Amino acid sequence: MKNAPHAANSPATTAEERPWWRDTIVYQIYPRSFRDSDGDGIGDLNGIADRLDYLHDLGIETLWLNPIFASPNADNGYDISDYRRIMEDFGTMEDFERLLREAHARGMRILLDLVLNHTSDEHPWFAEARTSRENPYYDYYLWWPEEQGRPPYRKSHFDEEADAWCYNPPTRSYYLHYFARQQPDLNWDNPRVRQELYDIMRFWLDKGVDGFRLDSIPYISKDRTFPEIDTEKFPDIFPYYSLGPHLHEYLREMNREVLSRRDCLTMGEGSKVSPEEGRKFIAPERHELDLLYHFGAADIRNETDGLPGGTEAGILYDLPQIKRMYADWDRAAGSGWPTVYLGNHDQPRMVSRFGDDSSRWRGLSAKMLAMFLLTMRGTPCWFAGDELGMANIRFTRIDEYDDIDTRNRYRKIEREGGDTERFLREQQEIGRDNARTPYQWDGSAHAGFSTARPWLRVNPDYTEVNAARESADPDSVLSFFRRAVALRKEHPELVRASFRLLAPDHPQIFAYLREGEAARYLVLLNFSCRPARIAPEAALDGAETLLHNYPTAPPLDGSTVELRPFEGVLCRIAAPAPSAGRTEARE
Ligand code: GLC
């Protein structure tokens, strides 16, 4: 339990033991794309503040803002040059304080996205560090001295050469950057670095922020001998990147020094972390983080490797694999608490990837996916725009992209004489900018996002898919989302109940039971564009349908249920007598 008094302005937590963040929905805002208040084509903090009522009205209580700190924007804010200043594009510190005040006044909370694995190469620490080996800041970063020869290969995610080492002439050494060259990795083994970072966390907590999403956190501790990668032993290079020797020790230290003293939520980004490893981050008795934002769904490979295609079941990916993955994470969470998401600023739009964004199925599949995220066990991370059914933009030319990842990978393929056309087709399905197009507010110019030409093109479907239109339509994806969010609040037991996967091998339907003390809930979701049938293994007599996405609910009076394409249904069924061996809700 967090034991210190609230930071000033922080909304009150619930009186009961259960922490507030187990019941909330984390609504993720990419500030650059949400709403531009000053007509420069870039979203900003005042734009978010202006739309707090809209969000509050949707039932949203917790916001996660992608990085808002000073940054030269090589990677849109994930390269921080001053952790205590607001990025000029987004406004001023006063704007942030106002946003926080306004959010708290509505009982809403704000999480900031802190990048602690690396800084910008324009951060003053790095500007100093790169001048000489004697500079006190040199040891803030990770270096390989020239006299030891070429450093052992490490892959960089965004580097044009995919090489994570960059030569720095003044120090005659290479610095490490797991991401772009403009994002040098910090040396967490240096206690001064850790203290600097904890101070930064305290600075924002003192302002009253309600917690952090911790970027790339599994990467912070490295084996600084940098052994040669044994690709035979580890075909996937991640064992050399993630989960380094002191990771958990540092997280416990961070918890001891900062987090345990405040009432805040910390959600780590858990790229390439297995469920078993993931448990270590969130087990309450280990005193590290509260939640881990795992990549299970993002890591599921498409049958067609990103390119449109089709399978027998009409699904591009292996649904049973996804089901097993979520069941594994649920089990592994133990006394901790899972998270669930299907899209974010690094992934394509969820309706394009896991549903079908053609005009025929977009609405139905977006609603079905919403039903999934909002009825699973775990804190849902909801990416802004998915409640409208926003879809991939599918740029056709490289110059339409802004993302450093897409642009640099394109350059590499071009230089090596590879198939750039294929790459562009693939990016149409999986490129990060698909999720970063401006939020579609209404049918006016630039979708009401800005009065100026936006930094990234608006999806031309905005005349159909936008908040104003959908707010007025009771059958829209937005109205469905609002109902589903309200339903979670009306049924706290649904949110807290245990999870049991049904029919794990069914190729089209994701079916599960949520079993609480007084009620059980059955969720049946057809993830495909073909009809499907299931015998749900639960007595449906007297089942009360709570939510469905077709105008009429499917009949639940037989032993099997027929679901139409992308149909989803949530119903409440009688709790079995205690003797039936009911699984208790895990708390
Ligand atoms: C995380 C962020 C991503 C960023 C990267 C480097 O994965 O989600 O957007 O590019 O870290 O900071």
Coordinates of C-alpha atoms and ligand atoms in Angstrom, one line a residue:
M1 CA 0.0 0.0 0.0
K2 CA 1.1 3.5 -0.7
N3 CA 1.5 5.2 2.7
A4 CA 2.2 8.8 2.2
P5 CA -0.4 11.6 2.0
H6 CA -1.8 12.6 -1.3
A7 CA 0.0 15.0 -3.5
A8 CA -1.8 18.3 -3.5
N9 CA -4.8 18.4 -5.9
S10 CA -4.9 14.7 -6.4
P11 CA -8.4 13.3 -6.5
A12 CA -9.2 11.0 -3.6
T13 CA -8.6 7.3 -3.9
T14 CA -11.4 4.8 -3.0
A15 CA -11.6 4.1 0.7
E16 CA -11.4 0.4 0.2
E17 CA -8.2 -1.6 -0.1
R18 CA -8.5 -2.3 -3.8
P19 CA -6.5 0.3 -5.6
W20 CA -8.4 2.7 -7.9
W21 CA -6.5 1.7 -11.0
R22 CA -7.8 -1.8 -11.0
D23 CA -11.3 -0.5 -11.9
T24 CA -10.3 2.4 -14.2
I25 CA -9.9 2.6 -18.0
V26 CA -6.6 4.2 -19.0
Y27 CA -7.5 6.4 -22.0
Q28 CA -4.3 7.1 -24.0
I29 CA -4.0 10.5 -25.7
Y30 CA -1.3 11.2 -28.3
P31 CA -1.2 14.9 -27.6
R32 CA 0.2 15.8 -31.0
S33 CA -2.9 14.4 -32.7
F34 CA -5.7 15.1 -30.2
R35 CA -6.8 18.7 -30.6
D36 CA -4.9 21.8 -31.7
S37 CA -6.0 24.9 -29.8
D38 CA -3.7 27.5 -31.3
G39 CA -3.9 26.9 -35.0
D40 CA -0.4 25.6 -35.7
G41 CA -1.5 22.2 -37.0
I42 CA -0.1 20.4 -33.9
G43 CA -2.3 19.2 -31.0
D44 CA -1.5 20.7 -27.6
L45 CA -2.4 20.7 -23.9
N46 CA -5.0 23.4 -24.1
G47 CA -6.6 21.3 -26.8
I48 CA -6.9 18.4 -24.3
A49 CA -8.2 20.7 -21.6
D50 CA -10.9 22.0 -23.9
R51 CA -12.1 18.5 -24.4
L52 CA -12.1 17.2 -20.9
D53 CA -15.9 17.5 -20.7
Y54 CA -16.3 15.4 -23.7
L55 CA -14.0 12.7 -22.2
H56 CA -15.6 12.9 -18.8
D57 CA -19.0 12.5 -20.4
L58 CA -17.8 9.3 -22.1
G59 CA -17.0 8.0 -18.6
I60 CA -13.2 8.4 -18.9
E61 CA -11.4 9.0 -15.6
T62 CA -7.8 8.3 -16.3
L63 CA -5.7 9.8 -19.0
W64 CA -2.2 8.7 -20.2
L65 CA -0.5 11.4 -22.2
N66 CA 2.3 10.4 -24.5
P67 CA 5.5 12.4 -23.6
I68 CA 4.9 16.1 -23.2
F69 CA 8.4 17.2 -22.2
A70 CA 10.8 19.4 -24.1
S71 CA 12.1 17.4 -27.1
P72 CA 13.6 18.0 -30.6
N73 CA 11.1 15.4 -31.7
A74 CA 13.3 12.9 -33.5
D75 CA 10.8 10.3 -32.1
N76 CA 7.9 12.6 -31.3
G77 CA 8.8 13.3 -27.6
Y78 CA 10.4 9.9 -26.8
D79 CA 13.7 11.8 -27.0
I80 CA 13.6 14.2 -24.1
S81 CA 15.9 17.1 -23.9
D82 CA 14.5 18.6 -20.6
Y83 CA 12.4 16.5 -18.3
R84 CA 11.2 19.5 -16.3
R85 CA 9.9 21.6 -19.3
I86 CA 6.9 21.3 -21.5
M87 CA 7.5 20.8 -25.2
E88 CA 6.9 24.2 -26.9
D89 CA 4.6 22.7 -29.5
F90 CA 2.3 21.6 -26.6
G91 CA 2.3 24.8 -24.6
T92 CA 3.7 26.0 -21.3
M93 CA 4.0 24.7 -17.7
E94 CA 1.0 27.0 -16.8
D95 CA -1.0 25.2 -19.5
F96 CA -0.1 21.9 -18.0
E97 CA -0.9 23.0 -14.5
R98 CA -4.3 24.2 -15.7
L99 CA -4.9 20.9 -17.5
L100 CA -4.1 19.0 -14.3
R101 CA -6.3 21.2 -12.2
E102 CA -9.2 21.0 -14.6
A103 CA -8.8 17.2 -14.8
H104 CA -8.7 16.8 -11.0
A105 CA -11.7 19.1 -10.6
R106 CA -13.7 16.6 -12.7
G107 CA -12.3 13.6 -10.6
M108 CA -10.0 12.6 -13.5
R109 CA -6.4 11.6 -13.2
I110 CA -3.4 12.2 -15.4
L111 CA -0.5 9.8 -16.1
L112 CA 2.6 11.1 -17.7
D113 CA 4.8 9.0 -20.1
L114 CA 8.3 9.0 -18.7
V115 CA 11.2 7.9 -20.9
L116 CA 13.9 6.8 -18.5
N117 CA 15.9 4.3 -20.6
H118 CA 17.3 7.1 -22.8
T119 CA 17.4 10.8 -23.3
S120 CA 17.6 13.0 -26.4
D121 CA 21.1 13.5 -27.8
E122 CA 20.3 17.2 -27.2
H123 CA 19.8 16.7 -23.5
P124 CA 22.5 18.8 -21.6
W125 CA 23.8 15.6 -19.9
F126 CA 24.6 14.1 -23.3
A127 CA 25.9 17.4 -24.7
E128 CA 28.4 17.3 -21.8
A129 CA 29.1 13.6 -21.9
R130 CA 30.1 13.5 -25.5
T131 CA 32.8 16.1 -25.1
S132 CA 35.4 14.0 -23.2
R133 CA 35.9 10.8 -21.3
E134 CA 36.8 12.9 -18.3
N135 CA 33.6 14.8 -18.2
P136 CA 31.5 13.8 -15.2
Y137 CA 28.5 13.2 -17.4
Y138 CA 30.4 10.7 -19.6
D139 CA 29.4 8.0 -17.2
Y140 CA 25.7 8.9 -17.5
Y141 CA 25.6 7.0 -20.8
L142 CA 26.9 3.6 -22.1
W143 CA 30.1 3.6 -24.2
W144 CA 32.4 1.2 -26.0
P145 CA 36.0 2.5 -26.2
E146 CA 37.6 2.5 -29.6
E147 CA 40.8 0.7 -28.3
Q148 CA 38.7 -2.4 -27.7
G149 CA 37.9 -2.6 -31.4
R150 CA 34.4 -2.7 -32.9
P151 CA 31.7 -3.2 -30.3
P152 CA 29.7 -6.4 -30.4
Y153 CA 26.7 -6.0 -32.6
R154 CA 23.5 -4.7 -31.1
K155 CA 20.4 -4.0 -33.1
S156 CA 18.8 -0.5 -33.0
H157 CA 15.1 -0.2 -33.5
F158 CA 15.1 3.0 -35.5
D159 CA 18.7 3.5 -36.8
E160 CA 19.1 3.8 -40.5
E161 CA 21.8 1.1 -40.4
A162 CA 20.0 -0.8 -37.6
D163 CA 23.2 -0.5 -35.6
A164 CA 22.8 0.5 -31.9
W165 CA 26.4 1.8 -31.6
C166 CA 27.3 5.3 -32.9
Y167 CA 30.9 6.5 -33.0
N168 CA 31.6 9.8 -31.2
P169 CA 35.0 11.2 -32.3
P170 CA 35.8 13.5 -29.3
T171 CA 35.7 10.6 -26.9
R172 CA 37.0 8.0 -29.3
S173 CA 34.2 5.7 -28.3
Y174 CA 30.8 4.5 -29.4
Y175 CA 27.6 5.2 -27.5
L176 CA 24.7 2.8 -27.2
H177 CA 21.3 3.7 -28.6
Y178 CA 18.7 0.9 -28.7
F179 CA 16.4 3.3 -30.5
A180 CA 17.4 6.1 -32.9
R181 CA 20.9 7.7 -32.9
Q182 CA 19.2 10.7 -31.3
Q183 CA 18.2 8.6 -28.3
P184 CA 21.4 7.6 -26.3
D185 CA 20.8 5.0 -23.6
L186 CA 21.4 6.0 -20.0
N187 CA 23.7 4.2 -17.7
W188 CA 21.4 3.0 -14.9
D189 CA 24.4 1.4 -13.1
N190 CA 25.5 4.9 -12.2
P191 CA 23.7 5.8 -8.9
R192 CA 23.8 9.5 -9.8
V193 CA 21.8 8.8 -12.9
R194 CA 19.2 6.9 -10.9
Q195 CA 19.0 9.7 -8.3
E196 CA 18.5 12.3 -11.1
L197 CA 15.7 10.2 -12.6
Y198 CA 14.0 9.7 -9.2
D199 CA 14.2 13.5 -8.7
I200 CA 12.4 14.0 -12.0
M201 CA 9.7 11.7 -10.9
R202 CA 9.3 13.5 -7.6
F203 CA 9.2 16.8 -9.4
W204 CA 6.1 15.7 -11.4
L205 CA 4.5 13.9 -8.4
D206 CA 4.9 17.1 -6.4
K207 CA 2.9 18.9 -9.1
G208 CA 0.1 16.4 -8.5
V209 CA 0.3 14.0 -11.4
D210 CA -1.3 10.7 -10.7
G211 CA 1.3 8.4 -12.0
F212 CA 3.5 7.3 -14.9
R213 CA 3.6 5.1 -17.9
L214 CA 7.3 4.0 -17.9
D215 CA 8.6 3.8 -21.4
S216 CA 10.9 0.9 -22.4
I217 CA 11.4 0.0 -18.7
P218 CA 12.6 -3.6 -19.2
Y219 CA 15.6 -2.3 -21.1
I220 CA 17.1 -0.1 -18.4
S221 CA 19.7 -2.6 -17.0
K222 CA 22.3 -3.9 -19.4
D223 CA 25.0 -6.4 -19.2
R224 CA 27.8 -3.9 -19.7
T225 CA 30.3 -6.5 -20.9
F226 CA 28.1 -6.6 -24.0
P227 CA 28.8 -10.3 -25.0
E228 CA 28.7 -11.3 -28.6
I229 CA 25.2 -12.3 -29.5
D230 CA 24.8 -16.0 -29.9
T231 CA 22.1 -16.2 -32.6
E232 CA 22.0 -20.0 -32.4
K233 CA 21.2 -20.0 -28.8
F234 CA 18.9 -16.9 -29.0
P235 CA 17.4 -16.5 -32.5
D236 CA 15.5 -13.7 -31.0
I237 CA 18.0 -11.1 -29.8
F238 CA 15.8 -9.7 -27.0
P239 CA 17.5 -11.7 -24.2
Y240 CA 20.4 -9.3 -24.8
Y241 CA 18.2 -6.2 -24.5
S242 CA 15.6 -6.7 -21.9
L243 CA 15.5 -7.9 -18.3
G244 CA 19.1 -7.1 -17.6
P245 CA 21.0 -8.2 -14.4
H246 CA 19.9 -5.3 -12.1
L247 CA 16.5 -4.5 -13.5
H248 CA 14.3 -5.7 -10.6
E249 CA 16.8 -4.3 -8.0
Y250 CA 16.5 -0.9 -9.6
L251 CA 12.7 -1.1 -9.8
R252 CA 12.6 -1.9 -6.2
E253 CA 14.8 1.0 -5.4
M254 CA 12.6 3.3 -7.4
N255 CA 9.6 2.0 -5.5
R256 CA 11.3 2.5 -2.2
E257 CA 12.6 5.9 -2.9
V258 CA 9.7 7.4 -4.8
L259 CA 6.6 5.3 -5.6
S260 CA 5.8 3.8 -2.2
R261 CA 5.8 7.3 -0.8
R262 CA 3.0 8.6 -3.1
D263 CA -0.5 7.6 -4.2
C264 CA 0.3 7.0 -7.8
L265 CA 0.0 4.4 -10.5
T266 CA 3.0 3.1 -12.4
M267 CA 2.5 1.1 -15.6
G268 CA 5.6 -0.2 -17.2
E269 CA 5.9 -0.8 -20.9
G270 CA 6.6 -4.5 -21.1
S271 CA 7.9 -5.1 -24.6
K272 CA 9.1 -8.7 -25.2
V273 CA 8.3 -9.7 -21.6
S274 CA 6.8 -13.2 -21.1
P275 CA 3.9 -13.7 -18.7
E276 CA 6.2 -15.4 -16.1
E277 CA 8.7 -12.5 -16.3
G278 CA 5.8 -10.0 -16.3
R279 CA 4.6 -11.2 -13.0
K280 CA 7.8 -10.1 -11.3
F281 CA 7.1 -6.5 -12.2
I282 CA 3.6 -6.4 -10.7
A283 CA 3.5 -8.9 -7.9
P284 CA 2.3 -6.6 -5.0
E285 CA 4.7 -8.3 -2.5
R286 CA 7.7 -7.5 -4.7
H287 CA 7.1 -3.7 -4.5
E288 CA 8.1 -2.8 -8.0
L289 CA 5.4 -1.5 -10.4
D290 CA 1.6 -1.6 -10.4
L291 CA 0.8 -2.7 -14.0
L292 CA 2.7 -4.0 -16.9
Y293 CA 1.6 -3.0 -20.4
H294 CA 2.5 -6.2 -22.2
F295 CA 2.8 -6.7 -25.9
G296 CA 1.0 -10.0 -26.2
A297 CA -1.5 -8.8 -28.8
A298 CA 1.0 -6.8 -30.7
D299 CA 3.4 -9.7 -31.0
I300 CA 0.8 -12.1 -32.5
R301 CA 2.0 -12.5 -36.1
N302 CA -0.5 -12.0 -38.9
E303 CA -0.9 -15.0 -41.2
T304 CA 0.1 -12.9 -44.1
D305 CA 2.9 -11.0 -42.4
G306 CA 1.2 -7.7 -42.4
L307 CA -0.2 -7.9 -45.9
P308 CA -3.9 -8.2 -46.5
G309 CA -5.0 -11.8 -47.2
G310 CA -7.4 -14.1 -45.6
T311 CA -7.9 -17.5 -43.9
E312 CA -10.6 -20.1 -43.8
A313 CA -12.1 -18.5 -40.7
G314 CA -12.0 -15.0 -42.3
I315 CA -9.4 -13.9 -39.7
L316 CA -5.9 -12.7 -40.6
Y317 CA -4.4 -14.0 -37.3
D318 CA -4.5 -17.0 -35.2
L319 CA -7.3 -16.4 -32.7
P320 CA -6.7 -19.4 -30.5
Q321 CA -3.1 -18.1 -30.1
I322 CA -4.5 -14.7 -28.9
K323 CA -6.9 -16.5 -26.5
R324 CA -4.1 -18.6 -25.0
M325 CA -1.9 -15.5 -24.7
Y326 CA -4.5 -13.6 -22.7
A327 CA -5.3 -16.6 -20.5
D328 CA -1.6 -17.0 -19.8
W329 CA -1.2 -13.4 -18.8
D330 CA -4.3 -13.6 -16.6
R331 CA -3.0 -16.7 -14.8
A332 CA 0.5 -15.3 -14.5
A333 CA -0.7 -12.0 -12.9
G334 CA -1.3 -14.0 -9.7
S335 CA -2.1 -11.5 -7.0
G336 CA -1.1 -8.7 -9.3
W337 CA -3.5 -7.3 -11.9
P338 CA -3.3 -7.6 -15.8
T339 CA -3.7 -5.0 -18.5
V340 CA -5.4 -5.4 -21.8
Y341 CA -5.1 -3.4 -25.0
L342 CA -5.4 -3.9 -28.8
G343 CA -3.9 -0.7 -30.1
N344 CA -1.7 2.3 -29.3
H345 CA 0.5 4.9 -30.9
D346 CA 3.0 2.2 -32.0
Q347 CA 0.5 -0.1 -33.5
P348 CA -2.0 0.0 -36.3
R349 CA -5.6 0.9 -35.5
M350 CA -7.3 -1.9 -33.7
V351 CA -10.3 -2.1 -36.0
S352 CA -8.0 -2.5 -39.0
R353 CA -5.9 -5.1 -37.4
F354 CA -8.2 -7.2 -35.3
G355 CA -11.6 -6.3 -36.9
D356 CA -12.5 -5.3 -40.4
D357 CA -12.5 -1.6 -41.4
S358 CA -14.4 -2.0 -44.6
S359 CA -17.7 0.0 -44.6
R360 CA -19.7 -3.2 -44.2
W361 CA -18.0 -4.4 -41.0
R362 CA -16.3 -1.4 -39.4
G363 CA -19.0 -0.5 -36.9
L364 CA -19.8 -4.0 -35.9
S365 CA -16.2 -5.1 -35.5
A366 CA -15.2 -2.0 -33.7
K367 CA -18.0 -2.5 -31.2
M368 CA -17.2 -6.1 -30.8
L369 CA -13.5 -5.2 -30.0
A370 CA -14.7 -2.6 -27.5
M371 CA -16.8 -5.2 -25.8
F372 CA -13.7 -7.4 -25.6
L373 CA -11.4 -4.7 -24.1
L374 CA -14.1 -3.6 -21.6
T375 CA -15.1 -7.0 -20.4
M376 CA -11.8 -8.7 -20.0
R377 CA -10.2 -9.0 -16.5
G378 CA -7.6 -6.3 -16.2
T379 CA -7.2 -2.6 -16.7
P380 CA -8.0 -1.7 -20.3
C381 CA -5.7 0.7 -22.1
W382 CA -7.9 2.4 -24.6
F383 CA -6.3 4.4 -27.5
A384 CA -8.1 7.7 -28.3
G385 CA -10.0 7.4 -31.6
D386 CA -10.8 3.7 -31.3
E387 CA -14.1 4.7 -29.7
L388 CA -15.0 6.3 -33.1
G389 CA -13.8 3.3 -35.0
M390 CA -10.9 5.2 -36.5
A391 CA -9.1 3.1 -39.1
N392 CA -5.6 2.9 -40.7
I393 CA -4.9 5.7 -43.1
R394 CA -2.7 3.5 -45.4
F395 CA -0.4 6.1 -46.9
T396 CA 0.9 5.2 -50.3
R397 CA 4.1 7.3 -50.4
I398 CA 7.1 7.4 -48.1
D399 CA 7.0 11.2 -47.9
E400 CA 3.5 11.0 -46.3
Y401 CA 5.0 9.4 -43.3
D402 CA 6.4 11.3 -40.3
D403 CA 7.5 8.3 -38.2
I404 CA 11.3 7.9 -37.8
D405 CA 10.8 4.1 -37.7
T406 CA 9.1 3.9 -41.1
R407 CA 11.3 6.5 -42.7
N408 CA 14.6 5.0 -41.6
R409 CA 13.6 1.5 -42.4
Y410 CA 12.5 2.6 -45.9
R411 CA 15.9 4.3 -46.5
K412 CA 17.8 1.1 -45.5
I413 CA 15.7 -1.1 -47.8
E414 CA 16.2 1.5 -50.6
R415 CA 19.9 1.6 -50.1
E416 CA 20.2 -2.1 -50.1
G417 CA 18.2 -2.4 -53.2
G418 CA 15.3 -4.2 -51.4
D419 CA 11.6 -4.2 -52.2
T420 CA 10.4 -0.7 -51.1
E421 CA 7.0 -1.3 -52.7
R422 CA 6.4 -4.3 -50.5
F423 CA 7.6 -2.4 -47.5
L424 CA 5.1 0.4 -48.2
R425 CA 2.3 -2.2 -48.5
E426 CA 3.3 -3.7 -45.2
Q427 CA 3.4 -0.3 -43.5
Q428 CA -0.1 0.3 -44.7
E429 CA -1.1 -2.4 -42.4
I430 CA 1.3 -2.1 -39.5
G431 CA 3.0 1.3 -39.7
R432 CA 2.8 3.5 -36.5
D433 CA 1.5 6.6 -38.3
N434 CA -1.8 4.7 -38.9
A435 CA -2.6 5.4 -35.3
R436 CA -1.2 8.9 -35.2
T437 CA -3.5 10.7 -37.6
P438 CA -5.5 13.5 -36.1
Y439 CA -8.5 12.8 -33.9
Q440 CA -11.7 13.2 -36.0
W441 CA -13.9 15.6 -34.2
D442 CA -16.4 16.6 -36.9
G443 CA -17.0 16.8 -40.6
S444 CA -15.5 20.3 -41.1
A445 CA -12.1 21.1 -42.6
H446 CA -9.2 19.1 -41.0
A447 CA -11.9 17.1 -39.1
G448 CA -12.2 19.9 -36.6
F449 CA -8.8 19.0 -35.3
S450 CA -7.1 22.3 -36.3
T451 CA -7.7 25.4 -38.3
A452 CA -4.4 24.8 -40.0
R453 CA -3.0 22.0 -42.1
P454 CA -2.3 19.2 -39.6
W455 CA 1.2 17.8 -39.0
L456 CA 0.0 14.5 -40.3
R457 CA -2.7 14.0 -42.8
V458 CA -6.3 13.5 -41.6
N459 CA -7.9 10.2 -42.6
P460 CA -10.2 11.1 -45.5
D461 CA -12.9 8.9 -43.9
Y462 CA -13.5 11.7 -41.3
T463 CA -16.7 12.9 -42.9
E464 CA -18.2 9.6 -41.9
V465 CA -16.2 8.7 -38.8
N466 CA -16.2 11.6 -36.4
A467 CA -17.2 12.5 -32.8
A468 CA -19.9 15.0 -33.7
R469 CA -21.8 12.7 -36.0
E470 CA -21.4 9.7 -33.8
S471 CA -22.5 11.6 -30.7
A472 CA -25.8 12.2 -32.4
D473 CA -26.3 8.6 -33.5
P474 CA -27.4 6.1 -30.9
D475 CA -26.1 3.2 -33.0
S476 CA -22.6 4.6 -33.5
V477 CA -19.4 3.0 -32.2
L478 CA -19.1 6.0 -29.9
S479 CA -22.6 5.5 -28.4
F480 CA -21.8 1.9 -27.9
F481 CA -18.5 2.7 -26.2
R482 CA -20.3 5.1 -23.8
R483 CA -22.9 2.4 -22.9
A484 CA -20.2 -0.2 -22.4
V485 CA -18.2 2.1 -20.1
A486 CA -21.3 2.9 -18.1
L487 CA -22.1 -0.8 -17.8
R488 CA -18.7 -1.4 -16.2
K489 CA -19.5 1.1 -13.6
E490 CA -22.9 -0.4 -13.0
H491 CA -21.4 -3.9 -12.6
P492 CA -18.3 -3.6 -10.5
E493 CA -18.4 -7.3 -10.0
L494 CA -17.9 -7.8 -13.8
V495 CA -14.7 -5.8 -13.5
R496 CA -13.4 -7.7 -10.5
A497 CA -14.6 -11.2 -11.3
S498 CA -12.2 -14.0 -12.2
F499 CA -11.6 -15.0 -15.9
R500 CA -12.1 -18.4 -17.4
L501 CA -11.5 -19.1 -21.0
L502 CA -14.0 -21.2 -22.8
A503 CA -13.6 -23.1 -26.1
P504 CA -9.9 -22.3 -26.4
D505 CA -9.5 -23.9 -29.8
H506 CA -12.6 -22.3 -31.4
P507 CA -11.1 -20.6 -34.5
Q508 CA -13.7 -17.8 -34.6
I509 CA -15.2 -17.1 -31.2
F510 CA -13.5 -15.7 -28.2
A511 CA -15.7 -16.9 -25.3
Y512 CA -15.1 -16.5 -21.6
L513 CA -16.8 -16.5 -18.2
R514 CA -16.2 -13.9 -15.6
E515 CA -17.1 -15.4 -12.3
G516 CA -17.9 -13.3 -9.2
E517 CA -19.4 -13.8 -5.8
A518 CA -23.0 -13.1 -6.7
A519 CA -23.0 -13.2 -10.5
R520 CA -21.4 -14.8 -13.5
Y521 CA -21.0 -13.1 -16.8
L522 CA -20.6 -14.8 -20.1
V523 CA -19.0 -13.1 -23.0
L524 CA -19.2 -14.5 -26.6
L525 CA -17.4 -12.6 -29.3
N526 CA -17.2 -13.6 -33.0
F527 CA -13.9 -12.2 -34.2
S528 CA -14.6 -13.2 -37.8
C529 CA -16.7 -12.0 -40.8
R530 CA -18.4 -15.4 -41.0
P531 CA -21.2 -16.7 -38.9
A532 CA -20.1 -19.0 -36.1
R533 CA -21.7 -21.3 -33.5
I534 CA -20.7 -22.3 -30.0
A535 CA -21.9 -24.4 -27.1
P536 CA -20.8 -22.2 -24.3
E537 CA -20.5 -24.8 -21.5
A538 CA -22.6 -22.6 -19.1
A539 CA -26.3 -22.9 -18.4
L540 CA -28.0 -20.1 -20.1
D541 CA -31.5 -20.4 -18.6
G542 CA -32.5 -17.0 -17.3
A543 CA -29.5 -15.3 -18.8
E544 CA -29.9 -11.6 -18.9
T545 CA -28.4 -9.9 -22.0
L546 CA -26.5 -6.7 -20.9
L547 CA -24.8 -5.7 -24.1
H548 CA -24.8 -6.7 -27.7
N549 CA -23.7 -5.0 -30.9
Y550 CA -26.5 -6.0 -33.4
P551 CA -29.9 -4.3 -33.3
T552 CA -31.2 -7.5 -31.8
A553 CA -29.5 -9.8 -29.4
P554 CA -28.8 -13.4 -30.4
P555 CA -31.2 -15.9 -28.9
L556 CA -29.7 -17.6 -25.8
D557 CA -32.4 -20.2 -25.2
G558 CA -30.7 -23.3 -26.7
S559 CA -27.5 -25.2 -25.8
T560 CA -25.7 -23.6 -28.7
V561 CA -25.5 -19.9 -29.7
E562 CA -25.3 -18.7 -33.2
L563 CA -23.3 -15.5 -33.7
R564 CA -23.5 -13.4 -36.8
P565 CA -20.3 -11.9 -38.3
F566 CA -18.5 -9.8 -35.6
E567 CA -21.4 -10.3 -33.3
G568 CA -20.7 -10.0 -29.6
V569 CA -22.9 -10.5 -26.6
L570 CA -22.4 -10.0 -22.9
C571 CA -24.9 -11.6 -20.5
R572 CA -25.3 -12.1 -16.8
I573 CA -26.1 -15.7 -15.8
A574 CA -27.0 -17.1 -12.4
A575 CA -24.1 -17.9 -10.1
P576 CA -23.8 -21.6 -9.5
A577 CA -24.5 -23.0 -6.1
P578 CA -21.4 -23.0 -3.9
S579 CA -21.1 -26.8 -4.2
A580 CA -20.6 -26.5 -8.0
G581 CA -17.0 -25.6 -7.3
R582 CA -17.0 -22.1 -8.5
T583 CA -13.7 -20.4 -9.0
E584 CA -13.4 -17.5 -6.6
A585 CA -12.6 -14.1 -7.9
R586 CA -8.9 -13.5 -7.4
E587 CA -7.9 -10.5 -5.5
Ligands
GLC1 C1 8.3 3.0 -26.7 C2 7.3 4.0 -27.3 C3 7.6 4.3 -28.7 C4 9.0 4.9 -28.7 C5 10.1 4.0 -28.1 C6 11.4 4.7 -27.8 O1 8.2 1.7 -27.3 O2 6.0 3.5 -27.1 O3 6.7 5.1 -29.3 O4 9.4 5.1 -30.0 O5 9.6 3.5 -26.8 O6 11.2 5.5 -26.7

